PDB file of C-alpha atoms in Angstrom:
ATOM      1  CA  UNK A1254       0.000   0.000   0.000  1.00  0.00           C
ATOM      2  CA  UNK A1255       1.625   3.695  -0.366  1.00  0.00           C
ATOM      3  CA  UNK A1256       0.727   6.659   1.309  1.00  0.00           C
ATOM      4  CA  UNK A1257      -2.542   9.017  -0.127  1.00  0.00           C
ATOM      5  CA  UNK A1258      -1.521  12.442  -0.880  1.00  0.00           C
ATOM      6  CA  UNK A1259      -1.690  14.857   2.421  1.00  0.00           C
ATOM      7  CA  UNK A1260      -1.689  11.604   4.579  1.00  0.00           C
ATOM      8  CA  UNK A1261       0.871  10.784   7.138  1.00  0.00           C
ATOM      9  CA  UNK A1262       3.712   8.272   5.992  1.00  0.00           C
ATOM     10  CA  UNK A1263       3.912   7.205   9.638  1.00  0.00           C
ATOM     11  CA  UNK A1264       1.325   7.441  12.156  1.00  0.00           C
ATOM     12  CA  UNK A1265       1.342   6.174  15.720  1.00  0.00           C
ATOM     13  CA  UNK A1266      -2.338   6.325  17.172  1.00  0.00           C
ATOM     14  CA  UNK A1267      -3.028   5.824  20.956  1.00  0.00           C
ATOM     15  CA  UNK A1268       0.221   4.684  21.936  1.00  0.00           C
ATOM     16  CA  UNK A1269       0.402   3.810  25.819  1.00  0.00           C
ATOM     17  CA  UNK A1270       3.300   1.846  27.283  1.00  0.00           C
ATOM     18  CA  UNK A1271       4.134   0.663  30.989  1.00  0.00           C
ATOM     19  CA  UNK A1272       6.507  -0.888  32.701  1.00  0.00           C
ATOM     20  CA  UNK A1273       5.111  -2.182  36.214  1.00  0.00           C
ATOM     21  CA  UNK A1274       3.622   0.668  37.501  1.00  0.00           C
ATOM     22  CA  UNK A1275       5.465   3.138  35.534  1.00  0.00           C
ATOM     23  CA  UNK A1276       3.215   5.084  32.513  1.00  0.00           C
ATOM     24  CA  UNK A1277       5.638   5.988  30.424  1.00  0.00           C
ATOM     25  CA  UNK A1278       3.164   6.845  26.938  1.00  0.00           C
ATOM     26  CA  UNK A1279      -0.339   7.598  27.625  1.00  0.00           C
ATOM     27  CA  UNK A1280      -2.815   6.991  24.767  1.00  0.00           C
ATOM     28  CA  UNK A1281      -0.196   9.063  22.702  1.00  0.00           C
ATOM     29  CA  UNK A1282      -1.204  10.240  18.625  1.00  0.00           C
ATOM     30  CA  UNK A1283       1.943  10.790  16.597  1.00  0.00           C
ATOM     31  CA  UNK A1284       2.919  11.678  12.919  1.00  0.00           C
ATOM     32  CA  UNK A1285       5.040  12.270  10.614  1.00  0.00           C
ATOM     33  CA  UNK A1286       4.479  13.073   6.863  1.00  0.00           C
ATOM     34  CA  UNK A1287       7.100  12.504   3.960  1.00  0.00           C
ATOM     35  CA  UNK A1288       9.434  14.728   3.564  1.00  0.00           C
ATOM     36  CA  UNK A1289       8.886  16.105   6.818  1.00  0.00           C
ATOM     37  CA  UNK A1290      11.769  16.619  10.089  1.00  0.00           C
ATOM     38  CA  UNK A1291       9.937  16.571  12.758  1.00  0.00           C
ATOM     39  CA  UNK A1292      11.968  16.867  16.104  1.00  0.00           C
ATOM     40  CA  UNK A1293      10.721  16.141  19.350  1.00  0.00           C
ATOM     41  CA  UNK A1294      12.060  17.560  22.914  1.00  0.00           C
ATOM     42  CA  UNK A1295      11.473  17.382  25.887  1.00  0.00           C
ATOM     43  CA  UNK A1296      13.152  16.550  29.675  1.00  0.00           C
ATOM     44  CA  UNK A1297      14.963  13.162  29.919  1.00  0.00           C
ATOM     45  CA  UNK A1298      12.655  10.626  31.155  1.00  0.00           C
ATOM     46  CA  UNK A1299       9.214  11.822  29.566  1.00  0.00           C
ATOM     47  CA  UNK A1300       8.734   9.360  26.965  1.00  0.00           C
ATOM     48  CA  UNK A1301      10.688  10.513  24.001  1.00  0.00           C
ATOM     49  CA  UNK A1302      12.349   7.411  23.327  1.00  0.00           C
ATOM     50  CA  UNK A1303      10.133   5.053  24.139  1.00  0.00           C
ATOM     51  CA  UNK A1304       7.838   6.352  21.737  1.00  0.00           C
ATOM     52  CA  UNK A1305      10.243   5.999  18.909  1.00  0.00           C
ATOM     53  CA  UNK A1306      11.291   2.586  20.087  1.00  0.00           C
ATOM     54  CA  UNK A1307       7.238   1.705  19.910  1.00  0.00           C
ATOM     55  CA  UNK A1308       6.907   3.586  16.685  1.00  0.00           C
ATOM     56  CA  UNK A1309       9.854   1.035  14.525  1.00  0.00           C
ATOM     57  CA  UNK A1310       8.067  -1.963  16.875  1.00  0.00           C
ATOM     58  CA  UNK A1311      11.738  -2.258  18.603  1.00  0.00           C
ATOM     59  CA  UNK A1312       9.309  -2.661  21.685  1.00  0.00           C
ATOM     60  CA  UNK A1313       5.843  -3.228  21.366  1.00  0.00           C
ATOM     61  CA  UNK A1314       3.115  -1.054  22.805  1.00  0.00           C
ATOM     62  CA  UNK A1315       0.591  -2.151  25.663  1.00  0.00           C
ATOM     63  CA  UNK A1316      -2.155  -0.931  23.078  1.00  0.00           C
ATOM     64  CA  UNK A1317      -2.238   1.181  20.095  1.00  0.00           C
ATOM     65  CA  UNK A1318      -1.957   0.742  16.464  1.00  0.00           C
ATOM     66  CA  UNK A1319       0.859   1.950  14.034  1.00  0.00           C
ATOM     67  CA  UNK A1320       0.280   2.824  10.362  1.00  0.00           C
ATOM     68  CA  UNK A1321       3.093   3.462   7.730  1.00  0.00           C
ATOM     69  CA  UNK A1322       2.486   4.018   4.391  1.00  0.00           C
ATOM     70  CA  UNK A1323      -1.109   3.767   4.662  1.00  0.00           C
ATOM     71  CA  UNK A1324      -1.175   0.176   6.286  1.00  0.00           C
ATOM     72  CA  UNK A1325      -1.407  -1.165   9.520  1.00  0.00           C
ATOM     73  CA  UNK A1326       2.546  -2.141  10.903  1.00  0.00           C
ATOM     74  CA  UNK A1327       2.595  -4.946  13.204  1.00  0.00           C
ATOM     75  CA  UNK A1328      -0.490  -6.863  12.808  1.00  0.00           C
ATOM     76  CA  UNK A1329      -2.999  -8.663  10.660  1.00  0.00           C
ATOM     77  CA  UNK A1330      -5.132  -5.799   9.021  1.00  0.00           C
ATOM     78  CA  UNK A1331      -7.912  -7.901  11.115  1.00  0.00           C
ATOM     79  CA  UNK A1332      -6.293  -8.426  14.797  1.00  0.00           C
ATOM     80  CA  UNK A1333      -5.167  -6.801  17.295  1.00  0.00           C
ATOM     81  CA  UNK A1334      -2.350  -9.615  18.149  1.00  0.00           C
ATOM     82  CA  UNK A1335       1.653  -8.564  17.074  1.00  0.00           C
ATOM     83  CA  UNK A1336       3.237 -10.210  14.615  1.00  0.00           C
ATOM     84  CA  UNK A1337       6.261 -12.739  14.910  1.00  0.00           C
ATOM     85  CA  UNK A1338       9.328 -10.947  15.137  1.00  0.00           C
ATOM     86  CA  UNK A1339      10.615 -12.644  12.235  1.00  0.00           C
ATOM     87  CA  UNK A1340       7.685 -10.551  10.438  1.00  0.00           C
ATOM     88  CA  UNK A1341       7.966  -7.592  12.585  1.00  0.00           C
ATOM     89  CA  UNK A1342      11.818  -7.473  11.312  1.00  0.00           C
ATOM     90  CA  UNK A1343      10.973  -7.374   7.432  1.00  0.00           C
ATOM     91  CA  UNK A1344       7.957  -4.611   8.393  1.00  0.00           C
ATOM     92  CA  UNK A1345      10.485  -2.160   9.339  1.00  0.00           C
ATOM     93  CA  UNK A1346      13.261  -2.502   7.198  1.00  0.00           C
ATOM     94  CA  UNK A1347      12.083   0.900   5.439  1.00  0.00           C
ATOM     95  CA  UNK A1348      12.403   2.681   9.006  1.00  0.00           C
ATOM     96  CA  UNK A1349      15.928   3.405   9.558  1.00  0.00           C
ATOM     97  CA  UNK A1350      16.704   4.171  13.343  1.00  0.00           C
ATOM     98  CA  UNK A1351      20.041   5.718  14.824  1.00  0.00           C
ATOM     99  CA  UNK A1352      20.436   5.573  18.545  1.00  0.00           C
ATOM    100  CA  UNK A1353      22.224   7.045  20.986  1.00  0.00           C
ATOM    101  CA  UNK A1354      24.547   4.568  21.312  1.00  0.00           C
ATOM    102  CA  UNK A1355      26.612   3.420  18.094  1.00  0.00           C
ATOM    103  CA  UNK A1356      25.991  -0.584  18.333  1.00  0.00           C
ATOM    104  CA  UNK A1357      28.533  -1.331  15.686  1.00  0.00           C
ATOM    105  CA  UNK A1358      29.982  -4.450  15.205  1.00  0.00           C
ATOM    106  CA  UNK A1359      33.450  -4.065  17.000  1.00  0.00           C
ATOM    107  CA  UNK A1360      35.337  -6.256  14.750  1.00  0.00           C
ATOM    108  CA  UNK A1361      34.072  -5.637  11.819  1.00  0.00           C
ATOM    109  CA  UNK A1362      35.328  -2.453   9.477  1.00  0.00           C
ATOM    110  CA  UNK A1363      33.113   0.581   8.875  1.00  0.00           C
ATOM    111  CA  UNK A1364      32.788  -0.983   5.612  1.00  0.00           C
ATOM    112  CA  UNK A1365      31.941  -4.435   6.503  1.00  0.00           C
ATOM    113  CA  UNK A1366      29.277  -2.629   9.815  1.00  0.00           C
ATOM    114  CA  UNK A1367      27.147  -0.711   6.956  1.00  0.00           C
ATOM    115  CA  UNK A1368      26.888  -3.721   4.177  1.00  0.00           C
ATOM    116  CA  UNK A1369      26.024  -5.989   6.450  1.00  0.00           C
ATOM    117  CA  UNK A1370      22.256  -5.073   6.752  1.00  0.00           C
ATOM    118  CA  UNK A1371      21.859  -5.514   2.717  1.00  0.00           C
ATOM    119  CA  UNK A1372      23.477  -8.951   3.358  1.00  0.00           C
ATOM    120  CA  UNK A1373      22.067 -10.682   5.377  1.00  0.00           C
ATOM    121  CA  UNK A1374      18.812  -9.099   5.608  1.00  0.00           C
ATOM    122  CA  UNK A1375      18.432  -8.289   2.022  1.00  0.00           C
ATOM    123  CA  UNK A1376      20.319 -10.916   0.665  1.00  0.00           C
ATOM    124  CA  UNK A1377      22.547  -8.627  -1.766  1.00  0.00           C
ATOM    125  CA  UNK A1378      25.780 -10.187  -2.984  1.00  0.00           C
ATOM    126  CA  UNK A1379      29.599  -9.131  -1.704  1.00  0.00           C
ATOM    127  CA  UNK A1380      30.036  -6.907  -4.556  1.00  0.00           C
ATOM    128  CA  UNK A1381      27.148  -4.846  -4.570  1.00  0.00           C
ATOM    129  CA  UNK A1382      27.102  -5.263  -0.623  1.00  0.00           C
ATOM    130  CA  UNK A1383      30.174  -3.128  -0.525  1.00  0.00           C
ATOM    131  CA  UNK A1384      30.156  -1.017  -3.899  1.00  0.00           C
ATOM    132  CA  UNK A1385      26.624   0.163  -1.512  1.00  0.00           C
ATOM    133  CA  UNK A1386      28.382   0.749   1.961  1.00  0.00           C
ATOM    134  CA  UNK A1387      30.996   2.891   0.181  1.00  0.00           C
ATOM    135  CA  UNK A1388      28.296   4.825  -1.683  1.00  0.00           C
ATOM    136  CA  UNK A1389      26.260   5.542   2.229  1.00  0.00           C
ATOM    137  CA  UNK A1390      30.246   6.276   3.648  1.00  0.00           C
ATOM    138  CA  UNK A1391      30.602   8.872   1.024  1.00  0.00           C
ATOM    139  CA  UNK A1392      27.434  10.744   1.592  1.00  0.00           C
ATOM    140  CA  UNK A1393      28.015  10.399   5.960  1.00  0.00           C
ATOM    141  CA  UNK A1394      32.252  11.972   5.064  1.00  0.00           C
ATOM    142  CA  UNK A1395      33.344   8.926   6.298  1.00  0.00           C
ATOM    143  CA  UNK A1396      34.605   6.768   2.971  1.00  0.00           C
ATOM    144  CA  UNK A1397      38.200   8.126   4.019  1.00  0.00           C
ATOM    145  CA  UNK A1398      37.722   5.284   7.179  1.00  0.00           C
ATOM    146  CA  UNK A1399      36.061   2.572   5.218  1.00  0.00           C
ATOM    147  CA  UNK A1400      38.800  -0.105   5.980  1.00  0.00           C
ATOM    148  CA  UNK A1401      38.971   1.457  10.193  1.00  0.00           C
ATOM    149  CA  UNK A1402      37.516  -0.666  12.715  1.00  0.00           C
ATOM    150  CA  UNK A1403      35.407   1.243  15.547  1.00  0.00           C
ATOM    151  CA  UNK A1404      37.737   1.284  18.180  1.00  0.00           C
ATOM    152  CA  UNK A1405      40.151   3.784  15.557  1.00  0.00           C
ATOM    153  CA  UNK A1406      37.144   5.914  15.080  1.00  0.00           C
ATOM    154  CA  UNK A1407      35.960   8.706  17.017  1.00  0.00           C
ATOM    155  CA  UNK A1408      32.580   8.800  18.684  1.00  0.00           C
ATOM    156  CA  UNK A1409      31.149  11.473  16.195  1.00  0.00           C
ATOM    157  CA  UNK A1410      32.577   9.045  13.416  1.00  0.00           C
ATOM    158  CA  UNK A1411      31.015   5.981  15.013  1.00  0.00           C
ATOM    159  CA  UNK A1412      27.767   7.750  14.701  1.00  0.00           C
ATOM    160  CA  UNK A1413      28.293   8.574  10.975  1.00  0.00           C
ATOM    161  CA  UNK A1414      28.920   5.090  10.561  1.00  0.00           C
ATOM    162  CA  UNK A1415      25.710   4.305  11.880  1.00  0.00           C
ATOM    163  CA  UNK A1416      23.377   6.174  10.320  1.00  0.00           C
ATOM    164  CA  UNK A1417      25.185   5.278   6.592  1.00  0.00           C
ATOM    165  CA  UNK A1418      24.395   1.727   8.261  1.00  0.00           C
ATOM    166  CA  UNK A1419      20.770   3.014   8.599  1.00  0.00           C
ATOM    167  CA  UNK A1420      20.529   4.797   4.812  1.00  0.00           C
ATOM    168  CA  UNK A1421      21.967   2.034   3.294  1.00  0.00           C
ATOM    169  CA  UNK A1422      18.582  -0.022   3.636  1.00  0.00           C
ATOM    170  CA  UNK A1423      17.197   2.780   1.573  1.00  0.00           C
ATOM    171  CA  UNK A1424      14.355   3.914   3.910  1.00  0.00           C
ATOM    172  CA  UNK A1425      11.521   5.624   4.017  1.00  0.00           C
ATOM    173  CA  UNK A1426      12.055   7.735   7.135  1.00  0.00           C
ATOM    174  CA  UNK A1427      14.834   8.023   9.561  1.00  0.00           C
ATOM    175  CA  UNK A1428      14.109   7.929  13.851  1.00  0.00           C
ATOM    176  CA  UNK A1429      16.880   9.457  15.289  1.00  0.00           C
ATOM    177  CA  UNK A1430      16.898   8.833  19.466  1.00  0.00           C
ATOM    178  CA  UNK A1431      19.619  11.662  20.527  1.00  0.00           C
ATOM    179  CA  UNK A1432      22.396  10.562  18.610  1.00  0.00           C
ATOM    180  CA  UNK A1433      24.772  13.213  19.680  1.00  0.00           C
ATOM    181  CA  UNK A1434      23.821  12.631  23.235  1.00  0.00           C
ATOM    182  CA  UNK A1435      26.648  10.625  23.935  1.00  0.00           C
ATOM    183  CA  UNK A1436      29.359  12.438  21.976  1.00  0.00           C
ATOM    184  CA  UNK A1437      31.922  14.991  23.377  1.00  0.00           C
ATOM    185  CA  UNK A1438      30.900  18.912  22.400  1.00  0.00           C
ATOM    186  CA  UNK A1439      33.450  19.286  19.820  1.00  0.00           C
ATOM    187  CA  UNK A1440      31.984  15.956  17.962  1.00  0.00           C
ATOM    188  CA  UNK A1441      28.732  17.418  17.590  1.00  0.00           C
ATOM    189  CA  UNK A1442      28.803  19.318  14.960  1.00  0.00           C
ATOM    190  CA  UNK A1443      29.635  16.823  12.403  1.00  0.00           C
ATOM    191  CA  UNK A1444      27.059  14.320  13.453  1.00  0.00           C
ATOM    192  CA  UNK A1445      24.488  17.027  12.853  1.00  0.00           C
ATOM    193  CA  UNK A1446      25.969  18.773   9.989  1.00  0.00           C
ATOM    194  CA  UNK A1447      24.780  14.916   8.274  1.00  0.00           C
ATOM    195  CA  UNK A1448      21.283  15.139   9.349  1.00  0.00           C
ATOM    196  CA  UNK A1449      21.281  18.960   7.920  1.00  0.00           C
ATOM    197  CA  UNK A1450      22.091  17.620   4.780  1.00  0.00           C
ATOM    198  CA  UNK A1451      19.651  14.196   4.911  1.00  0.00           C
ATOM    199  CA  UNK A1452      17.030  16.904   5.716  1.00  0.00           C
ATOM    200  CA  UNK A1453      18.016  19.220   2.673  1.00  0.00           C
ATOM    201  CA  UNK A1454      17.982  15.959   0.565  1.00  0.00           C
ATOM    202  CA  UNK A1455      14.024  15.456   1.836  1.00  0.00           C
ATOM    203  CA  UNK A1456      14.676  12.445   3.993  1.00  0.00           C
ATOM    204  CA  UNK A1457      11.900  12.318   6.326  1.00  0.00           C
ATOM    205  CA  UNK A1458      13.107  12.586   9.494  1.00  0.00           C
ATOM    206  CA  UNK A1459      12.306  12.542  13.622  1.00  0.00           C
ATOM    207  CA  UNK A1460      14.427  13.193  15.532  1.00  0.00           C
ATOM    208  CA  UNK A1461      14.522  13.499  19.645  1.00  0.00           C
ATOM    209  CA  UNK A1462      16.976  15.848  20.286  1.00  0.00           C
ATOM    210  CA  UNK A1463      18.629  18.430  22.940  1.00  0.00           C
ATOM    211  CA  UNK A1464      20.355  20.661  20.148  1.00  0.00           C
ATOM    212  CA  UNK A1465      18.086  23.290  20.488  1.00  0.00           C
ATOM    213  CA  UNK A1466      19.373  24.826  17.105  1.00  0.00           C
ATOM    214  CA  UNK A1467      18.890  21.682  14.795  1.00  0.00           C
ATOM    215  CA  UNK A1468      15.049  21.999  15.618  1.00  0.00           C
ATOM    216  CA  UNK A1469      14.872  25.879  15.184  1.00  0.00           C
ATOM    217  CA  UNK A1470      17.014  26.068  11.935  1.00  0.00           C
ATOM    218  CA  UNK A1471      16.331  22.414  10.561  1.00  0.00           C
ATOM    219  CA  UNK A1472      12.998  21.408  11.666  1.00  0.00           C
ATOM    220  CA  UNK A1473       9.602  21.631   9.964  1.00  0.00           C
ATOM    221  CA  UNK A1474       7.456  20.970  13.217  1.00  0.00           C
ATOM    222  CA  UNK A1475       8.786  21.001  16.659  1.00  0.00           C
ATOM    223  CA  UNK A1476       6.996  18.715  19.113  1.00  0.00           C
ATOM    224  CA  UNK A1477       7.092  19.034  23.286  1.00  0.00           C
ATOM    225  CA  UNK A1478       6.962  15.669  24.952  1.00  0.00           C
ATOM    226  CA  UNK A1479       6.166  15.831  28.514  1.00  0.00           C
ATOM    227  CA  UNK A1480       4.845  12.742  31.117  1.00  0.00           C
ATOM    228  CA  UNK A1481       4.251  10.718  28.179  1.00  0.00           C
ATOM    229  CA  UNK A1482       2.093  12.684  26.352  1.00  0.00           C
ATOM    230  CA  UNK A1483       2.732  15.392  23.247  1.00  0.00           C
ATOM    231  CA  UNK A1484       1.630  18.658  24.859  1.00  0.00           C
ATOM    232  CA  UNK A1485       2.649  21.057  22.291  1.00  0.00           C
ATOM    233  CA  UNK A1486       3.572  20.749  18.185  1.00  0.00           C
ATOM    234  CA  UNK A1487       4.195  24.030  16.374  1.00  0.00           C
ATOM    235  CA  UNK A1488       6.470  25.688  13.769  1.00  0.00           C
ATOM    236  CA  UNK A1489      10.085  26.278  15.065  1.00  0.00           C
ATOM    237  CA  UNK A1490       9.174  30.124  15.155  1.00  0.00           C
ATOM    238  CA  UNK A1491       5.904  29.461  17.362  1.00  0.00           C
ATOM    239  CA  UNK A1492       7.158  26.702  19.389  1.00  0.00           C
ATOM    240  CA  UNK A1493      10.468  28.891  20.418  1.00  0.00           C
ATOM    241  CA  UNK A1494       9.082  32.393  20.218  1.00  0.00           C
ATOM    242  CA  UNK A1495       5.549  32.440  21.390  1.00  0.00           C
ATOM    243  CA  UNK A1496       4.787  28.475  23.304  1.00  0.00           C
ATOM    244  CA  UNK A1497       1.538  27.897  24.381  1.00  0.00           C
ATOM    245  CA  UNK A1498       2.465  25.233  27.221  1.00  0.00           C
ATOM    246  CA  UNK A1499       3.857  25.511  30.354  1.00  0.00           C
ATOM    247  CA  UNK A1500       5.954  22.610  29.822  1.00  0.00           C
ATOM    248  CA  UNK A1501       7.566  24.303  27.035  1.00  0.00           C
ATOM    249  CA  UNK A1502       7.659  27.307  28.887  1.00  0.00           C
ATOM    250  CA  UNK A1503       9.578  25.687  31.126  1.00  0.00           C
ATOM    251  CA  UNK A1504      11.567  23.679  29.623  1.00  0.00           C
ATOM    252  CA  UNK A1505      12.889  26.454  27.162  1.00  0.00           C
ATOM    253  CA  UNK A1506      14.048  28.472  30.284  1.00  0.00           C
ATOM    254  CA  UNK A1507      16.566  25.471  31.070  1.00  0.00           C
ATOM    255  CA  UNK A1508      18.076  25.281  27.662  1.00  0.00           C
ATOM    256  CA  UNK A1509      17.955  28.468  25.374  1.00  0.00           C
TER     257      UNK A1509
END
């Protein structure tokens, strides 16, 4: 199925996720149309990755439905029961997802980390396996390290490495979970200086995020998370000039 025109490309409708006695989404609506860079903030802890962990079906939601592309992700069209993971993994190969943490392979090359997905998931041969991870280095300023293993790389480099790992399975849209949380300031700016360019390309993108200046200059919709729930979603110049909620109110105070 593809996606009607003006529809979202990914939708995530009453989302709500627990763990023991902890609400961490509550019967949360989310979307995200193509072409569109969405970025989400809000304080650690709220529900920000969770909900794009739920969203690719990395963990599955207490209740909710997801739709990408116009069709229902996860289930039958006709139940309300998940799918085998084995069919949840071929579901998602179209949504590419870069965490916070790299997750590559440590001894493999930054070659070998990013064809490996068209290998063995896609079943592409060695030639066209690499001729593909060299293309995805090139556009991430990384072929220059293709032979490196991760240990000679930098963090900001591991995390270019990654998301070329992610493009390479050509998707649809891109969930980034705060990928340059866990990089030293001066590694920053390459990391996003990618995504600036995937957006400029018309990746669709979401992206949770602390860099308060990728989602003012980047962004197309800016989205406050707060106790699980979206509270606030406005342009970059409404969300950051004139908010509406308190939570954004407040949380704008701690980091502009």
């Amino acid at each position: 199925m593809h996606t009607e025109p003006g529809s979202p490309l990914l939708y995530a409708e009453g989302i709500t996720k627990s763990y023991g006695q902890q609400h961490v989404l509550r019967s949360t609506d989310f979307s995200v149309r193509e072409g569109e860079v969405k970025a989400i903030l809000g304080r650690s802890g709220s529900g920000k990755s969770t909900l794009l962990r739920c969203t690719a079906l990395l963990e599955l939601p207490d209740s909710g439905n997801i739709w990408f592309k116009g069709a229902k992700l996860g289930k039958k069209p006709d139940s309300d029961r998940w799918l085998r993971e084995t069919q949840l993994a071929r579901q998602r190969r179209e949504i590419g997802m870069v965490f916070q943490r790299f997750n590559l392979f440590p001894h493999l090359t930054a070659l070998e980390n990013v064809g490996i997905g068209p290998r063995t998931i896609q079943g592409v041969g060695a030639d066209e396996c690499a001729e593909r991870a060299m293309a995805e280095l090139k556009h991430v300023d990384m072929a220059q390290c293709a032979g490196k293993y991760p240990q000679e790389l930098s963090g900001g480099q591991q995390q270019r490495v990654a998301i070329a790992r992610a493009l390479v399975m050509n998707p649809k849209v891109m969930l980034f979970d705060e990928p340059t949380s866990a990089l030293d300031p001066e590694l920053v700016g390459g990391v996003l200086k990618v995504m600036e360019r995937l957006a400029s390309e018309g990746m669709t993108m979401v992206v949770v995020t602390h860099e308060v200046r990728f989602a003012r200059h980047v962004a197309d919709t800016v989205v406050m998370f707060h106790e699980g729930r979206i509270v606030e979603e406005a342009t970059p110049e409404e969300f950051f000039d004139d908010p509406k909620s308190d939570a954004t109110r407040q949380f704008l105070k701690h980091v502009i």
